[in-house]
PDB file of C-alpha atoms in Angstrom:
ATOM      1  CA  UNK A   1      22.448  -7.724  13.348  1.00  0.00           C
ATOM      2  CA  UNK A   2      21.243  -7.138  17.294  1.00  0.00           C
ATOM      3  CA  UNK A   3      18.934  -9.103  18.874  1.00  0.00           C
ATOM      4  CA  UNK A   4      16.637  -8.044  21.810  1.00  0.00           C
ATOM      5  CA  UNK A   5      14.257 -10.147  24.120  1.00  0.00           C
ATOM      6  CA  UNK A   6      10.436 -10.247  23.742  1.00  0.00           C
ATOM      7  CA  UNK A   7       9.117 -10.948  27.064  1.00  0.00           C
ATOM      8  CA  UNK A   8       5.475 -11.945  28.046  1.00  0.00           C
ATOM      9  CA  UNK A   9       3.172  -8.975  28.198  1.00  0.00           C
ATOM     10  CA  UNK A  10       1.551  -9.779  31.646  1.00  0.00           C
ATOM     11  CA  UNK A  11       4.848 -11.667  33.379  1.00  0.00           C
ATOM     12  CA  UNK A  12       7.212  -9.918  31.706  1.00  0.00           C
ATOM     13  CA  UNK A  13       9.240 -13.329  31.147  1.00  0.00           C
ATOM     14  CA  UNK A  14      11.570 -13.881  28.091  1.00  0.00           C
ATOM     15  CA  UNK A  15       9.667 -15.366  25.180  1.00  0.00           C
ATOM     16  CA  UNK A  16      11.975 -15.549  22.541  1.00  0.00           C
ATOM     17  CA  UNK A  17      14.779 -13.757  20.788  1.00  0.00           C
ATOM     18  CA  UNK A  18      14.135 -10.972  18.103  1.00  0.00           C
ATOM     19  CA  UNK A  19      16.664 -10.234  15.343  1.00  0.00           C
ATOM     20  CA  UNK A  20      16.920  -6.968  14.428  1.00  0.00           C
ATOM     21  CA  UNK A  21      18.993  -5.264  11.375  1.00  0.00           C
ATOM     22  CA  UNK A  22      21.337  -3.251  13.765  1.00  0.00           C
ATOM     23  CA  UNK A  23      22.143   0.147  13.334  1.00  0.00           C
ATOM     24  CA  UNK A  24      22.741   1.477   9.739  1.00  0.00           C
ATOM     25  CA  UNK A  25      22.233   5.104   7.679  1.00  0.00           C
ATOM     26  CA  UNK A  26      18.795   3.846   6.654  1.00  0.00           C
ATOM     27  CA  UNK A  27      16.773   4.121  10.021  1.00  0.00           C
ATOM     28  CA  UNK A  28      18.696   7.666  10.160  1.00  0.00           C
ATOM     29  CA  UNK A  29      17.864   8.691   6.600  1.00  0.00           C
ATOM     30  CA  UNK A  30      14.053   6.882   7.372  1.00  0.00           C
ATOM     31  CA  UNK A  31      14.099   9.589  10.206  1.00  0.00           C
ATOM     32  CA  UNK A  32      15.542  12.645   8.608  1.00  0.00           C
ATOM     33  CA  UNK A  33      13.065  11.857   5.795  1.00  0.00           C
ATOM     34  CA  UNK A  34      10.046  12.107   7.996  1.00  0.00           C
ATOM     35  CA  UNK A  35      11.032  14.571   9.920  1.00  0.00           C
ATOM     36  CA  UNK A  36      11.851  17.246   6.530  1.00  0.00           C
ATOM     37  CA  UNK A  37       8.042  15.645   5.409  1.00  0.00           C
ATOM     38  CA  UNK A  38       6.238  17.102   7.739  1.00  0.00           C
ATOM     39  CA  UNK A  39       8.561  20.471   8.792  1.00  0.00           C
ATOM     40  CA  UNK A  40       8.179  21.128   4.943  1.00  0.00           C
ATOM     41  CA  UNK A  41       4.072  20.701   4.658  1.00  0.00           C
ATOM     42  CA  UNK A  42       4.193  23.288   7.450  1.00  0.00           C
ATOM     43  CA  UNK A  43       6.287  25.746   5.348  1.00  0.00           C
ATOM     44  CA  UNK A  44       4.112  24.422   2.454  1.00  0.00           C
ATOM     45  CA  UNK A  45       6.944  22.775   0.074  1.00  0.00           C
ATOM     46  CA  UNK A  46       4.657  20.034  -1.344  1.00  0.00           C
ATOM     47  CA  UNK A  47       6.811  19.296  -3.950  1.00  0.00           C
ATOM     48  CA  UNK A  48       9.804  19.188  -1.521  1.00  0.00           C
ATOM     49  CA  UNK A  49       8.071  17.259   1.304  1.00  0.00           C
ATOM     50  CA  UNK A  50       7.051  14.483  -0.760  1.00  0.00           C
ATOM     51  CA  UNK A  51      10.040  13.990  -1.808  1.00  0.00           C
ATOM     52  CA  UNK A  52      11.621  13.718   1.334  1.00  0.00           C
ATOM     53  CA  UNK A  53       8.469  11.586   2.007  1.00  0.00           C
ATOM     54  CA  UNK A  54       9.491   8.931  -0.608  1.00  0.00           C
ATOM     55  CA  UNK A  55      12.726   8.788   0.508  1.00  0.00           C
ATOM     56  CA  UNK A  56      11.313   7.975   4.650  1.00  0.00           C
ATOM     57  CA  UNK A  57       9.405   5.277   2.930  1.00  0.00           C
ATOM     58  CA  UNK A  58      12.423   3.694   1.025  1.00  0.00           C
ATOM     59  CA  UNK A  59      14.048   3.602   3.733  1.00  0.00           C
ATOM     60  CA  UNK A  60      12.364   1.909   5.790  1.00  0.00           C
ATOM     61  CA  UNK A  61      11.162  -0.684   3.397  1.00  0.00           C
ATOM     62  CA  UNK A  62      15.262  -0.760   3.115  1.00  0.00           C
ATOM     63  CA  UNK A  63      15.971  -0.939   6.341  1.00  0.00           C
ATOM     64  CA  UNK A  64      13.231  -3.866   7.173  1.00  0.00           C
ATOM     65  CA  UNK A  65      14.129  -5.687   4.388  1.00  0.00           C
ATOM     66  CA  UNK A  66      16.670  -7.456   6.310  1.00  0.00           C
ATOM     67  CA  UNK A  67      14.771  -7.242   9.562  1.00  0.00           C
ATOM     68  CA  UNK A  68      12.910 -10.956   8.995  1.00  0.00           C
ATOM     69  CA  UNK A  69      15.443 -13.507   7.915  1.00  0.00           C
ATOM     70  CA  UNK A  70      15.805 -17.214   8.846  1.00  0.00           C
ATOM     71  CA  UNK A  71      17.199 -17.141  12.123  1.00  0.00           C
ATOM     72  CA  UNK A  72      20.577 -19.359  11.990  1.00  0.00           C
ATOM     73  CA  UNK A  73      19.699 -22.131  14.661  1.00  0.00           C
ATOM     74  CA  UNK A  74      16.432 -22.617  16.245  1.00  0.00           C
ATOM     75  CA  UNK A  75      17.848 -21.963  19.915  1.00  0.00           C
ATOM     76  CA  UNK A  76      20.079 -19.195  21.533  1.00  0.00           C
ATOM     77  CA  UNK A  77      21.385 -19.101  25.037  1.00  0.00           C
ATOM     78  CA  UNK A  78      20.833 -15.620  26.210  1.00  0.00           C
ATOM     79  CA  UNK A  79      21.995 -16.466  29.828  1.00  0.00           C
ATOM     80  CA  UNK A  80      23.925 -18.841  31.370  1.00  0.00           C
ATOM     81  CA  UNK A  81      22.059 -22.612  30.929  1.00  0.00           C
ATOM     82  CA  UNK A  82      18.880 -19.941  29.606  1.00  0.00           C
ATOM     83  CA  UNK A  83      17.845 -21.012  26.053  1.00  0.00           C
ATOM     84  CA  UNK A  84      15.537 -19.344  24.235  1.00  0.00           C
ATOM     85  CA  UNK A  85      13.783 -20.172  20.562  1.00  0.00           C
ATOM     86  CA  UNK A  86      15.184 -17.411  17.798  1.00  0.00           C
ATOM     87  CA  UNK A  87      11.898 -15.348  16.274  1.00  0.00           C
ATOM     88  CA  UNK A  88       7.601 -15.443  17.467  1.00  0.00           C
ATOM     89  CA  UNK A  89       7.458 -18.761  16.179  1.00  0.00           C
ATOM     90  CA  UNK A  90       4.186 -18.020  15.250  1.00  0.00           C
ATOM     91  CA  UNK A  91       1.907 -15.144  14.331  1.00  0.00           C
ATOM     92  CA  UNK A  92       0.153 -15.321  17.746  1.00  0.00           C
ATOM     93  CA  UNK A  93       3.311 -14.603  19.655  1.00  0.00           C
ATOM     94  CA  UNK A  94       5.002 -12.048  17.248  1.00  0.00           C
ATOM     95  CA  UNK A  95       5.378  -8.559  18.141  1.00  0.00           C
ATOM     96  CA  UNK A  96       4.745  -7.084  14.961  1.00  0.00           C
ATOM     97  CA  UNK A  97       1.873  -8.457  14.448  1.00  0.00           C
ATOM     98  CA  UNK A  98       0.258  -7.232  17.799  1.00  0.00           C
ATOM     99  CA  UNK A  99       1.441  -3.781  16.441  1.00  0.00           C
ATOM    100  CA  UNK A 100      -0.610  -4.430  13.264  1.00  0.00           C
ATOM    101  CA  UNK A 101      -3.681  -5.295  15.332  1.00  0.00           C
ATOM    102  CA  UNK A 102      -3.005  -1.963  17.546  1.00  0.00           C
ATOM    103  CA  UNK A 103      -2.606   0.002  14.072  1.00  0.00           C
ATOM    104  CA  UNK A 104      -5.886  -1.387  12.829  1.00  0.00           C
ATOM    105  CA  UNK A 105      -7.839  -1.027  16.016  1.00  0.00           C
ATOM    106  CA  UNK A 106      -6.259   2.738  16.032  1.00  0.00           C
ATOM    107  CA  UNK A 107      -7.522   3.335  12.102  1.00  0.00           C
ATOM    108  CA  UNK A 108     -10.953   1.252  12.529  1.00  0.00           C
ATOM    109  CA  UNK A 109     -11.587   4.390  15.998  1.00  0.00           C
ATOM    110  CA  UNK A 110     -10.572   6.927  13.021  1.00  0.00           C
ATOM    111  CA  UNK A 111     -12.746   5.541  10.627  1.00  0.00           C
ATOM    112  CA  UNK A 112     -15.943   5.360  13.213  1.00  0.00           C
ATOM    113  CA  UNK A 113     -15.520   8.476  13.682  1.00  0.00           C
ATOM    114  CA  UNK A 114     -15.768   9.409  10.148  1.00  0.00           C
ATOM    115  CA  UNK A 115     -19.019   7.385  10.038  1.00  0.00           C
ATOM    116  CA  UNK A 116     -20.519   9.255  12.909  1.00  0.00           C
ATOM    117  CA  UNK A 117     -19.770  12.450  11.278  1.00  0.00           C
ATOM    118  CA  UNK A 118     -21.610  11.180   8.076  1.00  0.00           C
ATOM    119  CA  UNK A 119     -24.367   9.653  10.216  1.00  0.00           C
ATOM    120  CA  UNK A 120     -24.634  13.117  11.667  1.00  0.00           C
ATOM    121  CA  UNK A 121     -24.950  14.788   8.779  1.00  0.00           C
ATOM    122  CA  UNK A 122     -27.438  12.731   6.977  1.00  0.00           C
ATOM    123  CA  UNK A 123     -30.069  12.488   9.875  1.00  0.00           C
ATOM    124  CA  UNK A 124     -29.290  16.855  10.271  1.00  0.00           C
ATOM    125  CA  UNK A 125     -30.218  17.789   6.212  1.00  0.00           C
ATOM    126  CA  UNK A 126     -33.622  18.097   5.159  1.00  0.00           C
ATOM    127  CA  UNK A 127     -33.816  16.114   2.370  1.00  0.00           C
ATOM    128  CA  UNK A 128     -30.825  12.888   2.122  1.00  0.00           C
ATOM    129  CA  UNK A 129     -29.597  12.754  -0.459  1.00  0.00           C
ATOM    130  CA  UNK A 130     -29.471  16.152  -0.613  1.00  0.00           C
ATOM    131  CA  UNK A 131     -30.678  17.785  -3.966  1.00  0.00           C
ATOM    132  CA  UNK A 132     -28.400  16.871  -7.322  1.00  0.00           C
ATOM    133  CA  UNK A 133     -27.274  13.587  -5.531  1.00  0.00           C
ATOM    134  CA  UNK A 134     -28.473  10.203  -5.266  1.00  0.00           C
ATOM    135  CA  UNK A 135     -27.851   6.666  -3.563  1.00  0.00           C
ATOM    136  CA  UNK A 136     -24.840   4.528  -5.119  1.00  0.00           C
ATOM    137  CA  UNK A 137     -26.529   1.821  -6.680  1.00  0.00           C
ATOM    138  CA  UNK A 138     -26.604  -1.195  -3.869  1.00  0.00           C
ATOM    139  CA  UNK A 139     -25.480  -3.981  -6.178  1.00  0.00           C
ATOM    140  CA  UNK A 140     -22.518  -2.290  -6.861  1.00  0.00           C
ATOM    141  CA  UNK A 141     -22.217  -1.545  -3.253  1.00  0.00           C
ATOM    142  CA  UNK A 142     -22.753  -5.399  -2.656  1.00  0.00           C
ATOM    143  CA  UNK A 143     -20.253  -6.393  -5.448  1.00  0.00           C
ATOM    144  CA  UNK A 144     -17.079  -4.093  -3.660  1.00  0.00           C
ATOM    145  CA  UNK A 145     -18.050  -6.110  -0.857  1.00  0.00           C
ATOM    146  CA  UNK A 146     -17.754  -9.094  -1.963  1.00  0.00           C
ATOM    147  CA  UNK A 147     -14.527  -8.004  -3.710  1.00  0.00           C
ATOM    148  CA  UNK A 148     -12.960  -6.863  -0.145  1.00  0.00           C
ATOM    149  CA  UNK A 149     -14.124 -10.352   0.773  1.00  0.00           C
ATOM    150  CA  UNK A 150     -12.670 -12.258  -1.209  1.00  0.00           C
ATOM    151  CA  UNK A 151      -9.285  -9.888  -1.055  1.00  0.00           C
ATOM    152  CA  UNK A 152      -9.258 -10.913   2.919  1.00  0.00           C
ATOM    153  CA  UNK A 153      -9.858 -15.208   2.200  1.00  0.00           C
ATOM    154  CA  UNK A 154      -7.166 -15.298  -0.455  1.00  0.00           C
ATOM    155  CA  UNK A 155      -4.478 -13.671   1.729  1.00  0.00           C
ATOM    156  CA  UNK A 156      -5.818 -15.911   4.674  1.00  0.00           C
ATOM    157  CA  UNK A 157      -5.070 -19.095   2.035  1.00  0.00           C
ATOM    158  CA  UNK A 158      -2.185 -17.319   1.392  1.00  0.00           C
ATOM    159  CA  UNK A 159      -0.994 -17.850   4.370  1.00  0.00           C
ATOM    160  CA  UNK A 160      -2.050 -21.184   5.297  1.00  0.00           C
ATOM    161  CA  UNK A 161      -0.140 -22.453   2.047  1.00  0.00           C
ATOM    162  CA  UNK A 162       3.241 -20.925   3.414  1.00  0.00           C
ATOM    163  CA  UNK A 163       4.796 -24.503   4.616  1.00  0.00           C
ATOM    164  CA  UNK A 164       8.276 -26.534   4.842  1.00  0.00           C
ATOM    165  CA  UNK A 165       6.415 -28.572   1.310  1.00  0.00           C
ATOM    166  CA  UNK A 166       6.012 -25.716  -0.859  1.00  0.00           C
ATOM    167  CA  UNK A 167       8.840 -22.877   0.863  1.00  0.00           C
ATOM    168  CA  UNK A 168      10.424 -22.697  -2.015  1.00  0.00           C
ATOM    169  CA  UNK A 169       7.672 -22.840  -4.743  1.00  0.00           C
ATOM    170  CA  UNK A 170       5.432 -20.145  -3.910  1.00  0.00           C
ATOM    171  CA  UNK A 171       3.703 -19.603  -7.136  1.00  0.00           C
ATOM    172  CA  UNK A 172       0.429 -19.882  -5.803  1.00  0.00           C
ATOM    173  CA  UNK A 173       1.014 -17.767  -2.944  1.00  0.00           C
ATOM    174  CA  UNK A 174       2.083 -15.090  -5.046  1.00  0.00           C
ATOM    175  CA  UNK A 175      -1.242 -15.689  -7.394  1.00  0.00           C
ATOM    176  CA  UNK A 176      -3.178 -15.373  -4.125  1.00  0.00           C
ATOM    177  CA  UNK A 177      -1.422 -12.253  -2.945  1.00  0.00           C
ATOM    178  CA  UNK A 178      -1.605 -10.678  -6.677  1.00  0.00           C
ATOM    179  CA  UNK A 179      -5.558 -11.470  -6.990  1.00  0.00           C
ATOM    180  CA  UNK A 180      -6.111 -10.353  -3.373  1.00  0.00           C
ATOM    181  CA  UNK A 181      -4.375  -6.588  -4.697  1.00  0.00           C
ATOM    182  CA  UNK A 182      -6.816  -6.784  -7.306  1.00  0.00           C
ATOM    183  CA  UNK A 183      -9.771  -7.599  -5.442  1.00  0.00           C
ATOM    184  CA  UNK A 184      -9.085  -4.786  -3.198  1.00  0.00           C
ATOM    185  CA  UNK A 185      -8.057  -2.207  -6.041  1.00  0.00           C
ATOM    186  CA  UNK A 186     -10.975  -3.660  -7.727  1.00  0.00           C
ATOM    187  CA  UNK A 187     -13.457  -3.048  -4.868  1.00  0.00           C
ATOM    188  CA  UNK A 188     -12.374   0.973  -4.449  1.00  0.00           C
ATOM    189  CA  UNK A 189     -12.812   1.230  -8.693  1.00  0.00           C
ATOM    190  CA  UNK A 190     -16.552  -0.102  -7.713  1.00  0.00           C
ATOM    191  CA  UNK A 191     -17.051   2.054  -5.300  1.00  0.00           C
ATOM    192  CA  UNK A 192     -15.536   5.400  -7.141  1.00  0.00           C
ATOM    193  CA  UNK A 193     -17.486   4.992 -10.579  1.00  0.00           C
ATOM    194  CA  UNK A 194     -20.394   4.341  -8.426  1.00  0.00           C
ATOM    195  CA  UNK A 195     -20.255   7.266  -6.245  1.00  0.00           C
ATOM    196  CA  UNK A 196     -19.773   9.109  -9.325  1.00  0.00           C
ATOM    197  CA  UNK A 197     -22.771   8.282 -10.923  1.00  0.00           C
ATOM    198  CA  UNK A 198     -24.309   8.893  -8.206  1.00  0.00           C
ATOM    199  CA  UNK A 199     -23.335  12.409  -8.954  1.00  0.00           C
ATOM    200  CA  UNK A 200     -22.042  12.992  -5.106  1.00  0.00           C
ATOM    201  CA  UNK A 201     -19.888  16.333  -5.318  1.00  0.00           C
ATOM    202  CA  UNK A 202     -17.659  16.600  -2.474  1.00  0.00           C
ATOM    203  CA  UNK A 203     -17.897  20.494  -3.034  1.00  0.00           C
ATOM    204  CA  UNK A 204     -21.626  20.924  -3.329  1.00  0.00           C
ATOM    205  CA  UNK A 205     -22.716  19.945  -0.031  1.00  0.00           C
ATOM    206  CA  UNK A 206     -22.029  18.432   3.426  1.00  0.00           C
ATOM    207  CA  UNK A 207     -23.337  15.068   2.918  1.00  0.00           C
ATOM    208  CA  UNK A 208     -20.942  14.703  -0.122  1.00  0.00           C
ATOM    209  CA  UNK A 209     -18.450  15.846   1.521  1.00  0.00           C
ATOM    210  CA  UNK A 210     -18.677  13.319   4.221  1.00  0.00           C
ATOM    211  CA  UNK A 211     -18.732  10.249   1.738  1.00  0.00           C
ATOM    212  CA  UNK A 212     -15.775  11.862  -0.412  1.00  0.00           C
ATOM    213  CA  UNK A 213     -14.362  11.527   3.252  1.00  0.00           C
ATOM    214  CA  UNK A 214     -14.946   8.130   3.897  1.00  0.00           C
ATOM    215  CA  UNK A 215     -13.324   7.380   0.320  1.00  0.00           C
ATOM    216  CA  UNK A 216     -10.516   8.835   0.311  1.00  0.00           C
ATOM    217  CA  UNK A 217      -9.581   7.396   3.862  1.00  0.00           C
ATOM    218  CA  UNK A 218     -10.338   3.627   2.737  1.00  0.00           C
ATOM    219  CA  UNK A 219      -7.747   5.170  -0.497  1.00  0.00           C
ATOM    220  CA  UNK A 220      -5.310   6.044   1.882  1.00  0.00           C
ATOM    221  CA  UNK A 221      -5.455   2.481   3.137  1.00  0.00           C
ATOM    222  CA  UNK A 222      -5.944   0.661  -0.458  1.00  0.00           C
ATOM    223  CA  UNK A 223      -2.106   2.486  -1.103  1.00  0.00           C
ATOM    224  CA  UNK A 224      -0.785   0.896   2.384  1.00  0.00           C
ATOM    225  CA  UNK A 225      -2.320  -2.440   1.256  1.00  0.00           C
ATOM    226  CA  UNK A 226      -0.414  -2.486  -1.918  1.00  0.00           C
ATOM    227  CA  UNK A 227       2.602  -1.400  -0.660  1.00  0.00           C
ATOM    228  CA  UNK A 228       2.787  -4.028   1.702  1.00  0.00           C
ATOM    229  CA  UNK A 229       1.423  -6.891  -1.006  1.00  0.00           C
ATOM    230  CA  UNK A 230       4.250  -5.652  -3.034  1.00  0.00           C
ATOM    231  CA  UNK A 231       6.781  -5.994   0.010  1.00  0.00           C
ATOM    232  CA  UNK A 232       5.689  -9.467   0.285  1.00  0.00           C
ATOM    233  CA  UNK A 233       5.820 -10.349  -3.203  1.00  0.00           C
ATOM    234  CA  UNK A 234       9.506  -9.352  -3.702  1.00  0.00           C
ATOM    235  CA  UNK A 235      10.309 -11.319  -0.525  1.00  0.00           C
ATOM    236  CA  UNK A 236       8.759 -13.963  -2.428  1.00  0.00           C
ATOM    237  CA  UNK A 237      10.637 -14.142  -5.179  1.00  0.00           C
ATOM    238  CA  UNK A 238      13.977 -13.105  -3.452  1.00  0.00           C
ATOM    239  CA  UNK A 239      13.006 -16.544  -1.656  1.00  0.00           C
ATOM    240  CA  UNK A 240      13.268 -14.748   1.772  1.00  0.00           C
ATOM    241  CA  UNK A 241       9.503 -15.451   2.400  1.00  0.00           C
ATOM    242  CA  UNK A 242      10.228 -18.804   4.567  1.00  0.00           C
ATOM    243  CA  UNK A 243       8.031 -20.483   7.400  1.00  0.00           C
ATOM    244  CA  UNK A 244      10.331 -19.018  10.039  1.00  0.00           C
ATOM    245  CA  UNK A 245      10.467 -15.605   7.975  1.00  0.00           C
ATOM    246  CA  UNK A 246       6.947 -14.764   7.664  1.00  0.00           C
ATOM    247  CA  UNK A 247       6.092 -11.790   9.482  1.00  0.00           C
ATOM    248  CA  UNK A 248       5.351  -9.607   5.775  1.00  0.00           C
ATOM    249  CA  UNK A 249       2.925 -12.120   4.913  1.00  0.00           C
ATOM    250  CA  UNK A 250       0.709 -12.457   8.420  1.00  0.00           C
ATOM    251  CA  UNK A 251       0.758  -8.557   9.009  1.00  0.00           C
ATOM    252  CA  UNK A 252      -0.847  -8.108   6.065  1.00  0.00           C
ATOM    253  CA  UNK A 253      -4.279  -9.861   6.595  1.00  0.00           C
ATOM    254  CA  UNK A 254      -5.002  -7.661   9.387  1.00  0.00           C
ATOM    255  CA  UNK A 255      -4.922  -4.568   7.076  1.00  0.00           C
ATOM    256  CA  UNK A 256      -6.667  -6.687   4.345  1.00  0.00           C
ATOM    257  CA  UNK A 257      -8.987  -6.837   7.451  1.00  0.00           C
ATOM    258  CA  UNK A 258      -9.775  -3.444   8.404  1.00  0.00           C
ATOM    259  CA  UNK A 259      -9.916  -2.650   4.740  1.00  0.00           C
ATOM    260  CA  UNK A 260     -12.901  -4.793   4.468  1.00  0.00           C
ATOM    261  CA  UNK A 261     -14.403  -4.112   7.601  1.00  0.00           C
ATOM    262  CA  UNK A 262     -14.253   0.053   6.497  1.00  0.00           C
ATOM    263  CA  UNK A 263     -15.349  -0.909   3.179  1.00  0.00           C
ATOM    264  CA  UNK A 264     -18.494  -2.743   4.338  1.00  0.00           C
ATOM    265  CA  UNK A 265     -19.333  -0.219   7.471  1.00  0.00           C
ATOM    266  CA  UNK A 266     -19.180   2.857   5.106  1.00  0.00           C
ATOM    267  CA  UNK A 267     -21.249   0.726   2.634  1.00  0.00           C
ATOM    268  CA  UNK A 268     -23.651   0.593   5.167  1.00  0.00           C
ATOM    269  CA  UNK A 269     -23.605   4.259   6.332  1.00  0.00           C
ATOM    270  CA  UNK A 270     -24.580   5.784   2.876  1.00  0.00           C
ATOM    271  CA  UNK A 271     -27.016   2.917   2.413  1.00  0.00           C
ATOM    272  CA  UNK A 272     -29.057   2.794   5.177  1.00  0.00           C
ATOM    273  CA  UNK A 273     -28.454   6.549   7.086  1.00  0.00           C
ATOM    274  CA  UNK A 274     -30.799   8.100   4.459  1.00  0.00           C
ATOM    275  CA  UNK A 275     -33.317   5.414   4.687  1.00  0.00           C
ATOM    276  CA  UNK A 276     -33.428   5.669   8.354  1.00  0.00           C
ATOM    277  CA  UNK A 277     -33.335   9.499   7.475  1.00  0.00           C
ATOM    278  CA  UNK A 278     -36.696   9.203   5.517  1.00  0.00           C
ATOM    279  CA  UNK A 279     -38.138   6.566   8.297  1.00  0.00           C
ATOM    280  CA  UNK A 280     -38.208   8.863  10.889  1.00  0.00           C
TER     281      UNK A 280
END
């Protein structure tokens, strides 16, 4: 593989080494993939793009499979009598895991947006909910809260039990990761069968249509979740998940996160806008 320095983001001084995978076909099949996505939704091949789709993704996860190993010595002089430690060292330093944090900050602006639109909506109509709909029932509003909760704390423990001790016995780590996944898939269930007995019909009016919205975009991110709990799982079990390999595992909490922090902030939006709604 290459490696490449990280400097400091306001000095600009060397930090540490990063390994990378080197160059390969995967990155270039990662990029043809994505590219014949998106030029085929235009000429609208759906069947077509998605499959090129799946094949970007599998690539990539491909491609960064190799990208976090066990560096081979702790040190590596990069310059003459210039030593610097291989890999972040820790989560704080890591450059991947700033890039989650710019991701989530990205999809959380996204999301707000979403919410104002809803917001918008509710305090424009006449009556909220609007005729043939009705409020989600708040303790099952409360209970895919707690879920997402609890989904975010077990991947934090997750984390913290990642050690030299137990590197090579992860069974609880992968029990926390696995019930985390369900938490989370368990929270959007809640929030789906509740919406639907709410009888909230994306199709019949605007106010539906705005919480179908907010749904399907906390969806989009429930699939991301899972896809990256199942990247760390099989880096679990291939034993590549190590304390100087962890990158999979600390990128995920963020997304666990913003998951939680979407969950509860649309929670609130349908709750409380038509309440305010009939206040004023």
């Amino acid at each position: 593989g290459a490696g490449r320095l990280v400097p400091s983001g306001r000095e600009a001084r060397p930090q540490y080494l990063l390994r990378l995978p080197g160059d390969g076909w995967r990155p270039f099949m990662a990029a043809i993939g994505t590219a014949g996505f998106f030029l085929l939704l235009t000429a609208e091949q759906i069947v077509l793009a998605f499959a090129f789709g799946l094949l970007a993704v599998w690539m990539v996860l491909r491609w960064l499979w190799d990208a976090d190993r066990v560096p081979p010595r702790p040190h590596a002089e990069v310059a003459r009598g210039v030593q610097l430690p291989v890999g972040a060292g820790h989560w704080s330093r890591s450059h991947a895991w700033w890039a989650t944090i710019l991701l989530v900050a990205v999809d959380l602006t996204v999301f707000a947006c979403f919410v104002y639109a809803h917001l918008h909506v509710s305090m424009a109509a006449e009556v909220c909910p609007p005729p043939g709909a009705a409020l989600p029932s708040l303790h099952w509003s409360l209970g895919s809260a707690a879920l997402l909760v609890a989904a975010a704390a077990l991947l934090w423990r997750a984390g913290r039990s990642l050690s030299e001790v137990n590197a090579n016995r992860q069974a609880g780590l992968r029990a926390r990761v696995l019930g985390a996944l369900l938490c989370a898939g368990g929270a959007y269930a809640i929030d789906m069968l509740a919406h639907s007995r709410a009888g909230l019909d994306a199709d019949a009016h605007a106010w539906g249509a705005t919480v179908a919205t907010l749904l399907a975009y906390q969806g989009l991110h429930l699939v991301i979740l899972l896809a990256m709990g199942g990247f760390v799982l099989a880096r679990s079990w291939a034993g590549l998940l190590q304390p100087a390999a962890r990158s999979a595992l600390d990128n995920i909490l963020p997304m666990a996160c913003c998951i939680g922090a979407q969950g509860i902030l649309g929670m609130l939006a349908v709750q409380v806008a038509p309440r305010l709604a009939a206040a004023g």
